[in-house]
């Protein structure tokens, strides 16, 4: 009986012990350069630590996995008071400024060896990550499978997305 | 003893097995048309899959459950470079353009049978979802229970919101 | 044997019972007044309920823990249609308006006894919360440890951030 008590105690201990994070499901619903990179970095960081990573792109986030747009995302300068604080907000709206800000941000990222979006998606897929597009958003923006980068595994519903979050030690991160 | 060993092993296996997602707590803190719909779709998608869904509206997200504003939310055109990429950002700021963009987005959603916000909230409540407003945000914007749509179950604190996230297989999704 | 059966049943029951939320890891990736306060309120609300709270500031969210900027965050008026709905979006871009809106929001928060950002960070640290900065973002914006408020425990990688989310009853909240 002692033996059994220890066993159940052991099971109990296992339950109470620090459980590692095993998987992240990153939902990317925004299409600005900074939000898309944040989502990619969250997913890639998990893969680097030996965790699973699934990505679900929806709403304006779809741009990040659309062939024609993935490498042409922009920074949200207008309406983003955190960007270039010293300039009056209006300046952010001047034609050309947003392109300049996006260019500067891309340069900084390049210096830190952060790859362009399409390369980043390839890296994530090569690292075992899975990339999905949202069916509802694809329908809304009239986007088809062939418009999306090759790394996209499938176009799935929100319900199917929730299936990806099954298991223990899973976190949904909505960027 | 063998019998017991199997039992504990069984318990252990249950713990390690894929646990389904059982509940989502969707926090909606933003008031743009796209963010509010994303939150509603996340909650509704969970309900459709037989999961529980709780919603907590806070900060500008309160607009989505405020009688006077729920069906008059706007798209964030300015500062959202993902929207209408081909137009210079400035155009987004021209009076009337935002209304046009919001109208177009609503039309696309209508085509996909996505209901107006107030109907969507009714649907979620009818499907077993629970809708809450944030006390702090309500105080900050001077909003009272009677200003909110009838589907709002209660105005609660952030601490009470965390109680909604109790249990196994729960995910907080902050939109 | 009955005794053992009860024990394993008991373990099983514990597993299936409502597990309390024990810890939140709040990721703050945006630098607007409302997003930063939302993140602080989420973390502080958890601490008030006797839960653990860790905070990870990244991308523009870094501003919130940067000495020179923490108490000078602005509201995103332009591109935020939920703010001051009655005014045309353009007005949000007029010089001075954003400062006025930020001032008004700060006043409302002051009335509700919500402290300035730096005081809020002190409160969270005093309450047992832990505040971290993102290494990648710090590198990107050329920010060093001495530029950050004293409450920042460390500058860590995304991988190290995920270690903070270990354990049972943990939620990552990405603001």
mmCIF file of N, CA and C in Angstrom, chain B residues 3 12 14 31 36 39 51 67 70 77 89 94 106 108 110 114 121 123 141 144-145 154 156 161-162 171:
data_model
loop_
_atom_site.group_PDB
_atom_site.id
_atom_site.type_symbol
_atom_site.label_atom_id
_atom_site.label_comp_id
_atom_site.label_asym_id
_atom_site.label_seq_id
_atom_site.Cartn_x
_atom_site.Cartn_y
_atom_site.Cartn_z
ATOM 1 N N UNK B 3 -3.334 -4.047 -10.850
ATOM 2 C CA UNK B 3 -4.567 -3.319 -11.091
ATOM 3 C C UNK B 3 -4.406 -1.823 -10.754
ATOM 4 N N UNK B 12 -2.471 9.125 -15.182
ATOM 5 C CA UNK B 12 -1.338 9.821 -15.787
ATOM 6 C C UNK B 12 -1.581 10.077 -17.272
ATOM 7 N N UNK B 14 -4.434 10.170 -18.842
ATOM 8 C CA UNK B 14 -5.491 11.160 -19.018
ATOM 9 C C UNK B 14 -4.936 12.578 -18.964
ATOM 10 N N UNK B 31 -12.460 49.573 -30.065
ATOM 11 C CA UNK B 31 -13.796 49.888 -30.543
ATOM 12 C C UNK B 31 -13.933 49.994 -32.057
ATOM 13 N N UNK B 36 -13.946 44.674 -33.016
ATOM 14 C CA UNK B 36 -15.166 44.206 -32.363
ATOM 15 C C UNK B 36 -15.688 42.944 -33.058
ATOM 16 N N UNK B 39 -13.590 39.969 -32.189
ATOM 17 C CA UNK B 39 -13.917 39.460 -30.847
ATOM 18 C C UNK B 39 -15.211 38.643 -30.881
ATOM 19 N N UNK B 51 -18.145 24.885 -27.172
ATOM 20 C CA UNK B 51 -17.340 25.365 -26.051
ATOM 21 C C UNK B 51 -18.065 26.518 -25.350
ATOM 22 N N UNK B 67 -25.726 50.914 -26.212
ATOM 23 C CA UNK B 67 -26.895 51.033 -27.102
ATOM 24 C C UNK B 67 -26.693 52.042 -28.217
ATOM 25 N N UNK B 70 -23.328 50.715 -30.580
ATOM 26 C CA UNK B 70 -23.039 49.336 -31.024
ATOM 27 C C UNK B 70 -23.153 49.144 -32.538
ATOM 28 N N UNK B 77 -9.481 53.544 -40.665
ATOM 29 C CA UNK B 77 -8.817 53.693 -41.966
ATOM 30 C C UNK B 77 -7.507 54.435 -41.809
ATOM 31 N N UNK B 89 -2.106 57.524 -47.169
ATOM 32 C CA UNK B 89 -2.705 57.505 -45.835
ATOM 33 C C UNK B 89 -3.602 58.718 -45.593
ATOM 34 N N UNK B 94 -9.706 62.172 -44.893
ATOM 35 C CA UNK B 94 -10.671 63.081 -45.507
ATOM 36 C C UNK B 94 -12.060 62.790 -44.981
ATOM 37 N N UNK B 106 -18.941 46.794 -43.973
ATOM 38 C CA UNK B 106 -20.218 46.250 -43.503
ATOM 39 C C UNK B 106 -20.921 45.484 -44.622
ATOM 40 N N UNK B 108 -19.502 43.895 -47.165
ATOM 41 C CA UNK B 108 -18.815 42.606 -47.354
ATOM 42 C C UNK B 108 -19.257 41.612 -46.280
ATOM 43 N N UNK B 110 -22.036 41.688 -44.634
ATOM 44 C CA UNK B 110 -23.437 41.370 -44.869
ATOM 45 C C UNK B 110 -23.558 40.235 -45.891
ATOM 46 N N UNK B 114 -22.797 37.929 -41.934
ATOM 47 C CA UNK B 114 -22.348 38.347 -40.608
ATOM 48 C C UNK B 114 -23.297 39.456 -40.159
ATOM 49 N N UNK B 121 -24.570 40.131 -30.843
ATOM 50 C CA UNK B 121 -24.565 40.004 -29.383
ATOM 51 C C UNK B 121 -25.756 39.163 -28.921
ATOM 52 N N UNK B 123 -27.242 36.851 -30.660
ATOM 53 C CA UNK B 123 -26.930 35.483 -31.082
ATOM 54 C C UNK B 123 -26.018 34.793 -30.080
ATOM 55 N N UNK B 141 -15.800 56.224 -18.600
ATOM 56 C CA UNK B 141 -16.586 56.842 -19.675
ATOM 57 C C UNK B 141 -17.986 57.241 -19.213
ATOM 58 N N UNK B 144 -23.563 53.823 -17.658
ATOM 59 C CA UNK B 144 -24.334 53.079 -16.655
ATOM 60 C C UNK B 144 -24.975 51.846 -17.295
ATOM 61 N N UNK B 145 -25.414 50.929 -16.447
ATOM 62 C CA UNK B 145 -26.020 49.671 -16.912
ATOM 63 C C UNK B 145 -27.094 49.940 -17.975
ATOM 64 N N UNK B 154 -23.734 41.763 -16.664
ATOM 65 C CA UNK B 154 -23.331 42.509 -15.486
ATOM 66 C C UNK B 154 -22.134 43.406 -15.791
ATOM 67 N N UNK B 156 -18.648 44.202 -14.226
ATOM 68 C CA UNK B 156 -17.790 43.527 -13.240
ATOM 69 C C UNK B 156 -16.365 44.097 -13.221
ATOM 70 N N UNK B 161 -13.532 39.325 -13.571
ATOM 71 C CA UNK B 161 -13.296 38.787 -14.912
ATOM 72 C C UNK B 161 -12.364 37.586 -14.845
ATOM 73 N N UNK B 162 -11.315 37.693 -14.019
ATOM 74 C CA UNK B 162 -10.375 36.575 -13.913
ATOM 75 C C UNK B 162 -11.062 35.320 -13.364
ATOM 76 N N UNK B 171 -8.856 29.515 -22.400
ATOM 77 C CA UNK B 171 -7.943 30.463 -23.033
ATOM 78 C C UNK B 171 -8.510 31.866 -22.932
#
